[in-house]
Coordinates of C-alpha atoms in Angstrom, one line a residue:
M14 CA -21.0 0.7 9.1
L15 CA -19.1 0.9 5.8
D16 CA -20.9 2.2 2.8
L17 CA -20.1 -0.4 0.2
T18 CA -22.0 1.1 -2.7
Y19 CA -19.7 1.6 -5.6
E20 CA -19.6 1.5 -9.4
M21 CA -17.4 -1.2 -10.9
P22 CA -14.6 -0.1 -13.3
K23 CA -14.8 -1.0 -17.0
P24 CA -12.6 -3.9 -18.1
K25 CA -9.4 -3.1 -20.0
T26 CA -10.0 -3.5 -23.7
I27 CA -7.3 -4.1 -26.2
A28 CA -8.0 -3.7 -30.0
G29 CA -6.7 -6.5 -32.1
A30 CA -6.6 -6.7 -35.8
K31 CA -10.0 -8.5 -36.0
H32 CA -11.7 -7.9 -32.6
D33 CA -11.7 -6.0 -29.4
W34 CA -10.5 -8.2 -26.5
E35 CA -10.9 -8.0 -22.8
L36 CA -8.5 -9.1 -20.1
V37 CA -9.1 -11.6 -17.3
I38 CA -6.6 -11.8 -14.5
G39 CA -6.2 -13.9 -11.4
M40 CA -3.3 -13.6 -8.9
E41 CA -1.4 -15.8 -6.6
V42 CA 0.3 -13.5 -4.1
H43 CA 3.2 -14.8 -2.0
A44 CA 3.5 -12.8 1.2
Q45 CA 6.3 -13.6 3.7
V46 CA 4.9 -13.8 7.2
S47 CA 6.4 -11.3 9.7
S48 CA 7.9 -13.7 12.2
N49 CA 11.4 -14.0 13.8
A50 CA 11.5 -17.7 13.1
K51 CA 10.8 -19.9 10.2
L52 CA 7.7 -22.1 9.7
F53 CA 9.1 -25.4 10.8
S54 CA 12.4 -24.4 12.6
G55 CA 13.7 -21.8 15.0
A56 CA 16.2 -20.4 12.4
S57 CA 16.2 -16.6 12.0
T58 CA 14.3 -14.9 9.2
Q59 CA 16.6 -11.8 9.2
F60 CA 17.1 -10.4 5.8
G61 CA 20.6 -9.6 4.6
A62 CA 22.4 -12.0 6.9
E63 CA 25.6 -13.8 5.6
P64 CA 24.7 -16.6 3.1
N65 CA 23.7 -19.8 4.7
S66 CA 23.9 -18.4 8.3
N67 CA 20.2 -18.7 9.0
V68 CA 19.8 -22.4 8.4
A69 CA 18.7 -25.1 10.9
F70 CA 19.3 -28.8 10.3
V71 CA 15.7 -29.3 9.2
D72 CA 16.0 -26.5 6.7
A73 CA 19.0 -28.2 5.2
A74 CA 17.1 -31.5 5.1
M75 CA 19.6 -33.3 7.3
P76 CA 18.7 -37.0 7.9
G77 CA 16.3 -37.6 10.8
M78 CA 15.3 -34.0 11.2
L79 CA 11.6 -33.4 11.7
P80 CA 9.6 -30.2 11.2
V81 CA 7.9 -28.5 14.2
I82 CA 5.3 -26.0 13.3
N83 CA 5.6 -22.4 14.5
E84 CA 2.4 -21.5 16.2
Y85 CA 3.0 -17.7 15.6
C86 CA 3.0 -18.3 11.9
V87 CA -0.3 -20.0 12.1
E88 CA -1.6 -17.1 14.1
Q89 CA -0.4 -14.6 11.5
A90 CA -2.2 -16.6 8.7
V91 CA -5.4 -16.6 10.7
R92 CA -5.1 -12.9 11.4
T93 CA -4.6 -12.2 7.7
G94 CA -7.6 -14.3 6.8
L95 CA -9.8 -12.4 9.3
G96 CA -8.5 -9.1 7.9
L97 CA -9.6 -10.3 4.4
K98 CA -13.1 -11.2 5.8
A99 CA -12.3 -14.8 5.0
D100 CA -13.5 -18.1 6.4
I101 CA -11.0 -19.7 8.9
N102 CA -10.8 -23.5 8.6
L103 CA -10.5 -25.0 12.1
K104 CA -9.0 -28.1 10.5
S105 CA -6.3 -27.9 7.9
A106 CA -3.4 -30.1 6.8
F107 CA 0.1 -30.0 5.2
D108 CA 1.0 -31.7 2.0
R109 CA 4.3 -32.4 0.2
K110 CA 4.7 -30.8 -3.2
N111 CA 7.4 -32.7 -4.9
Y112 CA 9.8 -31.0 -7.3
F113 CA 13.5 -30.6 -7.5
Y114 CA 15.5 -27.4 -7.4
P115 CA 19.1 -27.0 -6.2
D116 CA 17.8 -24.5 -3.5
L117 CA 15.1 -26.9 -2.2
P118 CA 17.2 -29.4 -0.2
Q119 CA 14.3 -31.7 0.8
G120 CA 13.3 -32.3 -2.9
Y121 CA 9.8 -31.2 -1.9
Q122 CA 8.0 -28.2 -0.5
I123 CA 5.7 -28.4 2.5
S124 CA 2.5 -26.7 1.5
Q125 CA -1.3 -27.0 1.8
L126 CA -3.2 -28.1 -1.3
Y127 CA -6.3 -30.0 -0.2
H128 CA -7.0 -28.4 3.2
P129 CA -5.8 -24.8 3.4
I130 CA -6.0 -22.8 6.7
V131 CA -8.1 -20.0 5.2
G132 CA -11.1 -20.3 2.9
E133 CA -13.0 -17.8 0.8
G134 CA -12.7 -14.0 1.5
E135 CA -12.9 -10.7 -0.3
V136 CA -11.0 -7.5 -0.9
L137 CA -12.5 -4.2 -2.0
V138 CA -10.1 -2.6 -4.5
E139 CA -10.8 1.1 -5.0
M140 CA -9.4 2.7 -8.2
G141 CA -9.3 6.3 -7.1
D142 CA -11.8 7.5 -9.7
G143 CA -15.0 6.6 -7.8
T144 CA -15.0 3.0 -9.0
A145 CA -14.1 -0.2 -7.1
R146 CA -13.8 -3.9 -7.7
M147 CA -14.7 -6.6 -5.2
V148 CA -12.1 -9.2 -5.7
R149 CA -12.9 -12.6 -4.3
I150 CA -10.2 -14.6 -2.4
E151 CA -10.4 -18.3 -3.1
R152 CA -8.0 -19.4 -0.3
I153 CA -4.9 -18.7 1.7
H154 CA -2.5 -21.5 2.5
M155 CA 0.8 -21.6 4.3
E156 CA 4.0 -23.0 2.8
Q157 CA 7.7 -22.9 3.2
D158 CA 9.8 -20.8 0.8
A159 CA 12.7 -22.2 -1.2
G160 CA 16.3 -20.9 -1.1
K161 CA 18.0 -18.7 -3.6
S162 CA 20.3 -19.7 -6.5
I163 CA 22.9 -17.1 -7.4
H164 CA 24.3 -17.3 -11.0
D165 CA 26.3 -14.1 -11.3
M166 CA 29.2 -14.5 -8.9
D167 CA 31.2 -16.9 -11.0
P168 CA 31.3 -17.5 -14.8
H169 CA 31.4 -21.3 -14.3
M170 CA 29.5 -22.1 -11.1
S171 CA 26.2 -21.2 -9.4
F172 CA 25.9 -20.8 -5.7
V173 CA 23.0 -21.6 -3.3
D174 CA 21.9 -19.5 -0.3
L175 CA 19.5 -21.4 2.0
N176 CA 18.8 -18.5 4.3
R177 CA 15.2 -18.1 2.9
T178 CA 14.6 -21.8 2.9
G179 CA 11.7 -22.7 5.3
V180 CA 10.6 -19.1 5.7
C181 CA 6.8 -19.0 6.1
L182 CA 4.8 -17.8 3.1
M183 CA 1.1 -17.1 2.8
E184 CA -0.1 -17.8 -0.7
I185 CA -3.2 -15.7 -1.3
V186 CA -5.1 -17.0 -4.3
S187 CA -7.7 -14.8 -6.0
R188 CA -10.5 -15.6 -8.3
P189 CA -10.2 -14.3 -11.9
D190 CA -12.0 -11.1 -11.0
I191 CA -9.4 -8.6 -12.0
R192 CA -10.0 -6.9 -15.4
G193 CA -6.9 -4.8 -16.2
P194 CA -3.3 -4.0 -15.4
E195 CA -4.2 -1.0 -13.2
E196 CA -6.6 -3.1 -11.2
A197 CA -4.0 -5.8 -10.7
A198 CA -1.5 -3.2 -9.2
A199 CA -4.3 -1.7 -7.1
Y200 CA -5.2 -5.2 -5.8
I201 CA -1.6 -5.9 -4.8
A202 CA -1.4 -2.4 -3.1
K203 CA -4.6 -3.1 -1.2
L204 CA -3.4 -6.5 0.0
R205 CA -0.1 -5.0 1.1
Q206 CA -1.9 -2.2 2.9
I207 CA -4.1 -4.5 4.8
M208 CA -1.3 -6.9 5.8
R209 CA 0.9 -3.9 7.0
Y210 CA -2.0 -2.7 9.1
L211 CA -2.3 -6.2 10.6
G212 CA 1.4 -6.6 11.0
T213 CA 1.4 -10.0 9.2
C214 CA 3.7 -9.0 6.3
D215 CA 5.9 -6.0 5.9
G216 CA 5.1 -5.8 2.1
N217 CA 8.7 -5.2 1.1
M218 CA 8.7 -6.1 -2.6
Q219 CA 12.3 -5.1 -3.1
N220 CA 13.4 -7.8 -0.7
G221 CA 11.0 -10.4 -2.2
N222 CA 8.8 -10.4 0.9
L223 CA 5.8 -9.8 -1.4
R224 CA 5.7 -11.1 -4.9
A225 CA 3.0 -12.3 -7.3
D226 CA 2.3 -14.9 -9.9
V227 CA 0.0 -13.3 -12.4
N228 CA -2.4 -15.4 -14.5
V229 CA -3.5 -13.7 -17.7
S230 CA -6.1 -14.7 -20.3
I231 CA -8.1 -12.9 -22.9
C232 CA -11.8 -13.2 -24.0
L233 CA -14.2 -11.5 -26.4
P234 CA -16.6 -9.0 -24.9
G235 CA -19.6 -10.7 -23.2
A236 CA -17.7 -14.0 -22.5
Y237 CA -16.7 -12.9 -19.0
E238 CA -20.3 -12.3 -18.1
K239 CA -21.2 -15.8 -19.2
Y240 CA -18.4 -17.1 -17.0
Q241 CA -19.8 -15.1 -14.0
E242 CA -23.3 -16.6 -14.6
T243 CA -22.1 -20.2 -14.9
Q244 CA -18.6 -20.3 -13.3
D245 CA -17.7 -22.3 -16.4
F246 CA -14.1 -21.5 -17.3
S247 CA -14.6 -22.6 -20.9
H248 CA -16.0 -19.2 -21.6
L249 CA -12.5 -17.7 -20.9
G250 CA -9.3 -18.1 -22.8
T251 CA -6.4 -20.2 -21.9
R252 CA -4.4 -18.6 -19.1
C253 CA -0.7 -18.2 -18.8
E254 CA 1.1 -17.5 -15.6
I255 CA 3.8 -14.8 -15.3
K256 CA 6.0 -15.9 -12.5
N257 CA 7.6 -14.1 -9.5
M258 CA 6.7 -10.4 -10.1
N259 CA 7.9 -8.1 -7.4
S260 CA 7.2 -4.6 -9.0
M261 CA 3.9 -2.9 -9.4
R262 CA 5.1 -1.2 -12.6
F263 CA 6.5 -4.4 -14.1
I264 CA 3.2 -6.3 -13.2
Q265 CA 1.2 -3.8 -15.2
Q266 CA 3.7 -3.9 -18.1
A267 CA 3.8 -7.7 -18.1
I268 CA 0.0 -8.1 -18.2
E269 CA -0.2 -5.7 -21.2
V270 CA 2.6 -7.5 -23.1
E271 CA 1.3 -11.0 -22.4
A272 CA -2.3 -10.0 -23.4
R273 CA -1.1 -8.6 -26.7
R274 CA 1.0 -11.8 -27.3
Q275 CA -2.1 -14.0 -26.8
I276 CA -4.3 -11.8 -29.0
A277 CA -1.8 -12.1 -31.8
I278 CA -1.7 -15.9 -31.5
V279 CA -5.5 -16.3 -31.4
E280 CA -6.2 -13.9 -34.3
A281 CA -3.6 -15.7 -36.4
G282 CA -5.5 -18.9 -35.9
G283 CA -3.2 -20.4 -33.3
K284 CA -3.8 -21.7 -29.8
V285 CA -2.5 -20.3 -26.6
D286 CA -0.6 -23.0 -24.6
Q287 CA -1.1 -23.0 -20.9
E288 CA 2.4 -22.4 -19.5
T289 CA 4.5 -20.5 -17.0
R290 CA 6.3 -17.5 -18.4
L291 CA 8.8 -14.9 -17.2
Y292 CA 8.7 -11.2 -18.0
D293 CA 11.8 -9.5 -19.4
P294 CA 11.4 -5.7 -18.7
D295 CA 14.5 -4.9 -20.8
K296 CA 13.1 -6.6 -24.0
G297 CA 9.5 -5.8 -23.1
E298 CA 8.4 -9.4 -23.6
T299 CA 7.4 -12.6 -21.8
R300 CA 9.2 -15.8 -22.6
S301 CA 8.4 -19.4 -21.8
M302 CA 9.7 -20.9 -18.6
R303 CA 8.0 -24.3 -18.5
S304 CA 4.7 -25.9 -19.4
K305 CA 2.1 -25.2 -16.8
E306 CA 2.0 -28.0 -14.3
E307 CA -1.2 -29.3 -12.7
A308 CA -1.5 -30.6 -9.2
H309 CA -0.9 -34.3 -10.2
D310 CA 2.4 -33.3 -11.8
Y311 CA 3.7 -32.4 -8.3
R312 CA 2.6 -35.7 -6.8
Y313 CA 1.0 -34.1 -3.8
F314 CA 0.5 -36.3 -0.8
P315 CA -0.2 -35.6 3.0
D316 CA 3.1 -34.9 4.8
P317 CA 3.7 -37.9 7.1
D318 CA 5.8 -35.9 9.5
L319 CA 3.0 -33.4 10.4
L320 CA -0.3 -34.1 12.0
P321 CA -3.4 -32.3 10.7
L322 CA -3.6 -28.8 12.2
E323 CA -6.6 -28.3 14.5
I324 CA -7.3 -25.0 16.0
E325 CA -10.1 -23.9 18.4
Q326 CA -12.8 -21.3 17.6
A327 CA -12.1 -19.6 20.9
W328 CA -8.5 -18.9 19.8
V329 CA -9.7 -17.5 16.5
D330 CA -12.3 -15.3 18.3
D331 CA -9.5 -14.0 20.6
I332 CA -7.4 -13.0 17.5
A333 CA -10.4 -11.4 15.9
A334 CA -11.1 -9.4 19.0
K335 CA -7.6 -7.9 19.0
L336 CA -7.5 -7.0 15.3
P337 CA -6.5 -3.3 14.7
E338 CA -8.8 -0.9 12.8
L339 CA -8.3 -1.7 9.2
P340 CA -7.8 0.8 6.4
D341 CA -11.3 0.8 5.0
E342 CA -12.8 1.4 8.4
K343 CA -10.2 4.0 9.4
K344 CA -10.8 5.9 6.1
A345 CA -14.6 5.9 6.7
R346 CA -14.0 7.1 10.3
F347 CA -11.7 9.9 9.1
I348 CA -14.4 11.1 6.7
R349 CA -17.2 10.8 9.2
E350 CA -15.6 12.2 12.3
F351 CA -13.1 14.7 10.9
G352 CA -14.9 15.9 7.8
L353 CA -12.0 14.9 5.6
T354 CA -12.4 14.6 1.8
D355 CA -12.3 11.1 0.3
Y356 CA -8.9 12.0 -1.2
D357 CA -7.3 13.2 2.0
A358 CA -8.6 10.3 4.0
S359 CA -7.3 7.9 1.3
V360 CA -3.8 9.5 1.4
L361 CA -3.7 9.5 5.2
T362 CA -4.7 5.9 5.5
A363 CA -2.6 4.5 2.7
E364 CA 0.2 3.6 5.1
V365 CA -0.5 2.7 8.8
E366 CA 2.4 4.9 9.9
A367 CA 0.9 7.9 8.2
A368 CA -2.5 7.3 9.8
D369 CA -0.9 6.9 13.2
Y370 CA 1.1 10.2 12.7
F371 CA -2.1 12.1 11.8
E372 CA -4.0 10.7 14.7
Q373 CA -1.3 11.8 17.1
V374 CA -1.5 15.3 15.6
V375 CA -5.3 15.2 16.1
E376 CA -4.8 14.1 19.7
E377 CA -2.4 16.9 20.4
V378 CA -4.8 19.4 18.7
G379 CA -7.7 18.1 20.9
S380 CA -5.7 19.1 24.0
F381 CA -5.7 22.8 23.0
D382 CA -7.7 25.3 25.1
T383 CA -9.9 26.5 22.2
K384 CA -11.1 29.5 24.2
S385 CA -7.7 31.1 23.8
L386 CA -7.5 30.5 20.1
K387 CA -8.8 33.3 17.9
D388 CA -8.8 31.8 14.4
I389 CA -9.4 28.1 15.1
P390 CA -11.0 26.4 12.1
A391 CA -14.5 25.0 12.3
V392 CA -13.0 21.6 11.8
P393 CA -9.5 21.7 13.2
Q394 CA -8.8 18.1 12.2
K395 CA -9.4 19.0 8.5
S396 CA -6.9 21.9 8.8
A397 CA -4.4 19.4 10.4
A398 CA -5.0 17.0 7.6
N399 CA -4.2 19.7 5.0
W400 CA -0.9 20.4 6.7
V401 CA 0.0 16.7 6.8
V402 CA -1.0 15.9 3.3
N403 CA 0.1 19.1 1.5
V404 CA 3.1 20.3 3.5
L405 CA 4.6 17.4 5.5
F406 CA 4.3 14.8 2.7
A407 CA 5.8 17.2 0.2
A408 CA 8.8 17.7 2.5
L409 CA 9.1 14.0 3.0
K410 CA 9.0 13.4 -0.7
K411 CA 11.6 16.1 -1.4
D412 CA 14.1 14.6 1.0
D413 CA 13.2 11.0 0.1
L414 CA 12.1 10.1 3.6
D415 CA 9.2 8.0 4.9
I416 CA 6.9 9.1 7.6
S417 CA 8.9 7.3 10.3
Q418 CA 11.8 9.5 9.4
S419 CA 9.9 12.8 9.7
R420 CA 12.0 15.6 11.0
I421 CA 8.9 17.2 12.6
S422 CA 7.0 15.2 15.3
P423 CA 3.3 15.3 15.7
K424 CA 3.7 17.3 18.8
Q425 CA 5.8 19.9 17.0
L426 CA 3.3 20.2 14.1
A427 CA 0.4 20.6 16.5
S428 CA 2.3 23.3 18.4
Q429 CA 2.7 25.2 15.1
L430 CA -1.0 24.9 14.4
K431 CA -1.8 26.3 17.8
L432 CA 0.5 29.3 17.1
E433 CA -1.4 29.9 13.8
W434 CA -4.8 29.5 15.3
S435 CA -4.1 31.7 18.2
G436 CA -3.1 34.5 15.8
D437 CA 0.5 34.6 17.0
I438 CA 1.7 33.8 13.4
S439 CA 0.2 34.2 10.0
G440 CA -0.3 31.4 7.5
K441 CA 2.8 32.6 5.6
I442 CA 4.9 32.7 8.7
A443 CA 3.6 29.2 9.6
K444 CA 5.2 27.8 6.4
D445 CA 8.4 29.6 7.2
L446 CA 8.3 28.2 10.7
F447 CA 7.7 24.7 9.3
E448 CA 10.9 25.0 7.2
I449 CA 12.9 26.1 10.2
V450 CA 11.7 23.3 12.4
W451 CA 12.2 20.8 9.6
T452 CA 15.8 21.8 9.0
E453 CA 16.9 22.9 12.5
G454 CA 14.5 21.3 14.9
G455 CA 13.4 22.9 18.2
D456 CA 10.2 24.1 19.9
P457 CA 8.0 26.1 17.5
A458 CA 6.8 28.5 20.2
Q459 CA 10.3 29.2 21.4
I460 CA 11.5 29.8 17.8
V461 CA 8.7 32.3 17.2
E462 CA 9.6 34.2 20.4
E463 CA 13.3 34.2 19.9
R464 CA 13.2 35.2 16.2
G465 CA 10.5 37.9 16.5
M466 CA 8.2 36.0 14.2
K467 CA 4.9 37.0 16.0
Q468 CA 2.2 38.4 13.8
V469 CA 1.6 42.1 14.0
T470 CA -2.0 42.6 15.2
D471 CA -1.6 46.3 16.3
T472 CA -3.8 48.1 13.8
G473 CA -2.0 51.3 14.6
A474 CA 1.3 49.9 13.3
I475 CA -0.4 48.4 10.3
E476 CA -2.2 51.6 9.5
A477 CA 1.0 53.6 9.8
A478 CA 2.7 51.3 7.2
L479 CA -0.3 51.5 4.9
D480 CA -0.4 55.3 5.1
E481 CA 3.2 55.5 4.0
I482 CA 2.5 53.3 1.0
I483 CA -0.6 55.3 0.0
A484 CA 1.3 58.6 0.3
A485 CA 4.1 57.2 -1.9
N486 CA 1.8 55.8 -4.6
P487 CA -1.0 58.3 -5.4
A488 CA -1.3 57.1 -9.0
Q489 CA -1.9 53.5 -7.8
V490 CA -4.5 54.8 -5.3
E491 CA -6.5 56.4 -8.1
K492 CA -6.3 53.2 -10.2
A493 CA -7.5 51.1 -7.2
K494 CA -10.5 53.4 -6.7
V495 CA -11.5 52.8 -10.3
N496 CA -10.7 49.1 -10.2
P497 CA -11.2 47.6 -6.7
K498 CA -9.3 44.4 -7.7
L499 CA -6.1 46.4 -7.6
A500 CA -6.5 46.8 -3.9
G501 CA -4.6 43.6 -3.5
W502 CA -1.4 45.4 -4.5
F503 CA -1.6 47.5 -1.3
V504 CA -2.2 44.4 0.8
G505 CA 0.9 42.9 -0.7
Q506 CA 3.0 46.0 -0.1
V507 CA 1.9 46.1 3.6
M508 CA 2.8 42.5 4.1
K509 CA 6.1 43.1 2.5
A510 CA 6.8 46.2 4.6
T511 CA 6.0 44.2 7.8
G512 CA 8.0 41.2 6.8
G513 CA 4.9 39.1 6.4
K514 CA 4.0 39.6 10.0
A515 CA 0.9 41.8 9.6
N516 CA -2.5 40.1 10.3
P517 CA -3.9 39.6 6.7
K518 CA -7.5 40.1 7.9
A519 CA -6.6 43.4 9.5
V520 CA -4.7 44.6 6.5
N521 CA -7.5 43.8 4.1
Q522 CA -10.0 45.7 6.3
L523 CA -7.8 48.8 6.6
V524 CA -7.0 48.8 2.8
S525 CA -10.8 48.7 2.0
A526 CA -11.5 51.5 4.5
K527 CA -8.7 53.7 3.2
L528 CA -9.6 53.3 -0.4
G529 CA -13.3 53.8 0.2
Q530 CA -14.3 50.3 -1.0

C-alpha cells in the first residue's frame, strides 16, 4: 500500500508593481500512441521515413475512403487511463472537429469531444523536496494527428508531409491544479514516466511524440482557494494557451514569460484576451497566434462514418490485470524491500530501463553463495544501488549513453560486486576493475586473475611493507604517536606500496598496533 501522505508545494509567486501574483496552470498533453499502424488506417507510423511514404488512401482523404478503427490504439488508451487511475468509459464516440490546414487533407480532425474514452483520473507529482502535488486528470480522448507543413526548403513555396497524418494521439487534459513552472515540467515528466512504463507512448519530445499546450493565468493570493471551494472559474484570471511545447526547459520559460506579460497588462488597467500564443525562445516572448476558439467555433458533430465505440468491462479488466508495476509502486517497493533511500529509489525508477537493469543486478546478487563472502553488506541490494547510481550512471553520462547502451551488463556488475564482497579485491581495485570492463569488456573474475589484481590479505606481507615504511620514517612515527590522526599517512603509504591491493581493514589494524594506538 502506497503512503500518499505528502505536503503540497507552495504556489509560484511573481511580484508585480502593485501586487504579488500567483500562477494557475492547466495542461493539454498530446501523446503519440505507441502503435505500428495509425488510428484509422494500416499505414506505418515509422518516424523519419521518406516524406509522404506512410500515407494510406484514407489518410490522404481520397473520395470514398472510410476510416476503420485500430483496436490496439483503443487498448493503449485504456491502458494509459488505468495507469493514471482514471475511469474508463465503456461507451465513447468520435466527433469531427472542423478546421482547415494544408496538412489536414480531410478538412476536419476526427477527435472525441462529448464522449471521451477515459474520464477523471489523477497523477501524483513529486517535486523532489519532500512536497508533491496531486494533479487531477479531467479526461483522455483519442484523436488523429495532422501532417506537417515545411516552410524552409524553398523561398517561395511550402511543402506538406502527410506521414504523421492519422497517427493516433491521446490528449490528456488536466484540471488547473499546477501552480508553477517547475511543477508543470515535473507533471510532464511524471506522465512521460508512467506512459513509458506502460509502453503506451515512447515520450520522445524531440520527435514530437510528446508535446503540450500550456494554459496559463494569474490570480491574486487567496483567489485560487476560492476557486477550489466553489469550482467557479470567475475567481481565476483569463487564461492564454501556449501551443505545441516540446521541451521541458522551454515550457518553464514560456510560463514565466507569459505570466509576467499578463501581470503587466492587468496592473496597467488592461484586460487579458483569451487567445492561443506561441513561445519564441530566441526573443524570450510569447506572441499571438489566433484568438482562442471555443467548441462551437469548430462546428463539432458526431462522425457519421464511425459507430459509437462500445467496449466490455471484461476486456478492460483483462488489460488491468496485465498492467506492469508502475513507478510509484516500484519506488515504494525498492525502499521497503531493499532499504534504499528515497533519492536512490527515485533515480533508479525514473526510467523503466534503469529499474529493470537494477533488478537484474539484484537478481544476480541474490544467486551468490553468501557463506563464501567475507564482507557482504548487511543490505547487498543497497550496495548494488550505490554502484548503479553513483558509478554506472556517472559513466553513462560521461560517454553520453543511455542505460540500454551500457558497456557493463547487470551480470558483469554483479560479478564485480561478488569479487569485492568475497575480499578478492578492495573497493579501490573494484573501481579500477569497473573502468577496465567498461572500456575493454570481459569477465571481471578472469580479468582479476590474469592481471594480478587480487587483494593482499596475507598479514605477513602487509606487516613487512609497514615495517619498512616505519623504519624509513622515524620522525613521522613520533608525530603519529602524539597525534593519532596522522596514522592515516601510514595506511596510505602501505596501500601505495602494495599497489592498492592490501586489505584496508588489515592495514588499519596493523598500523594501530605498531603505533601503540
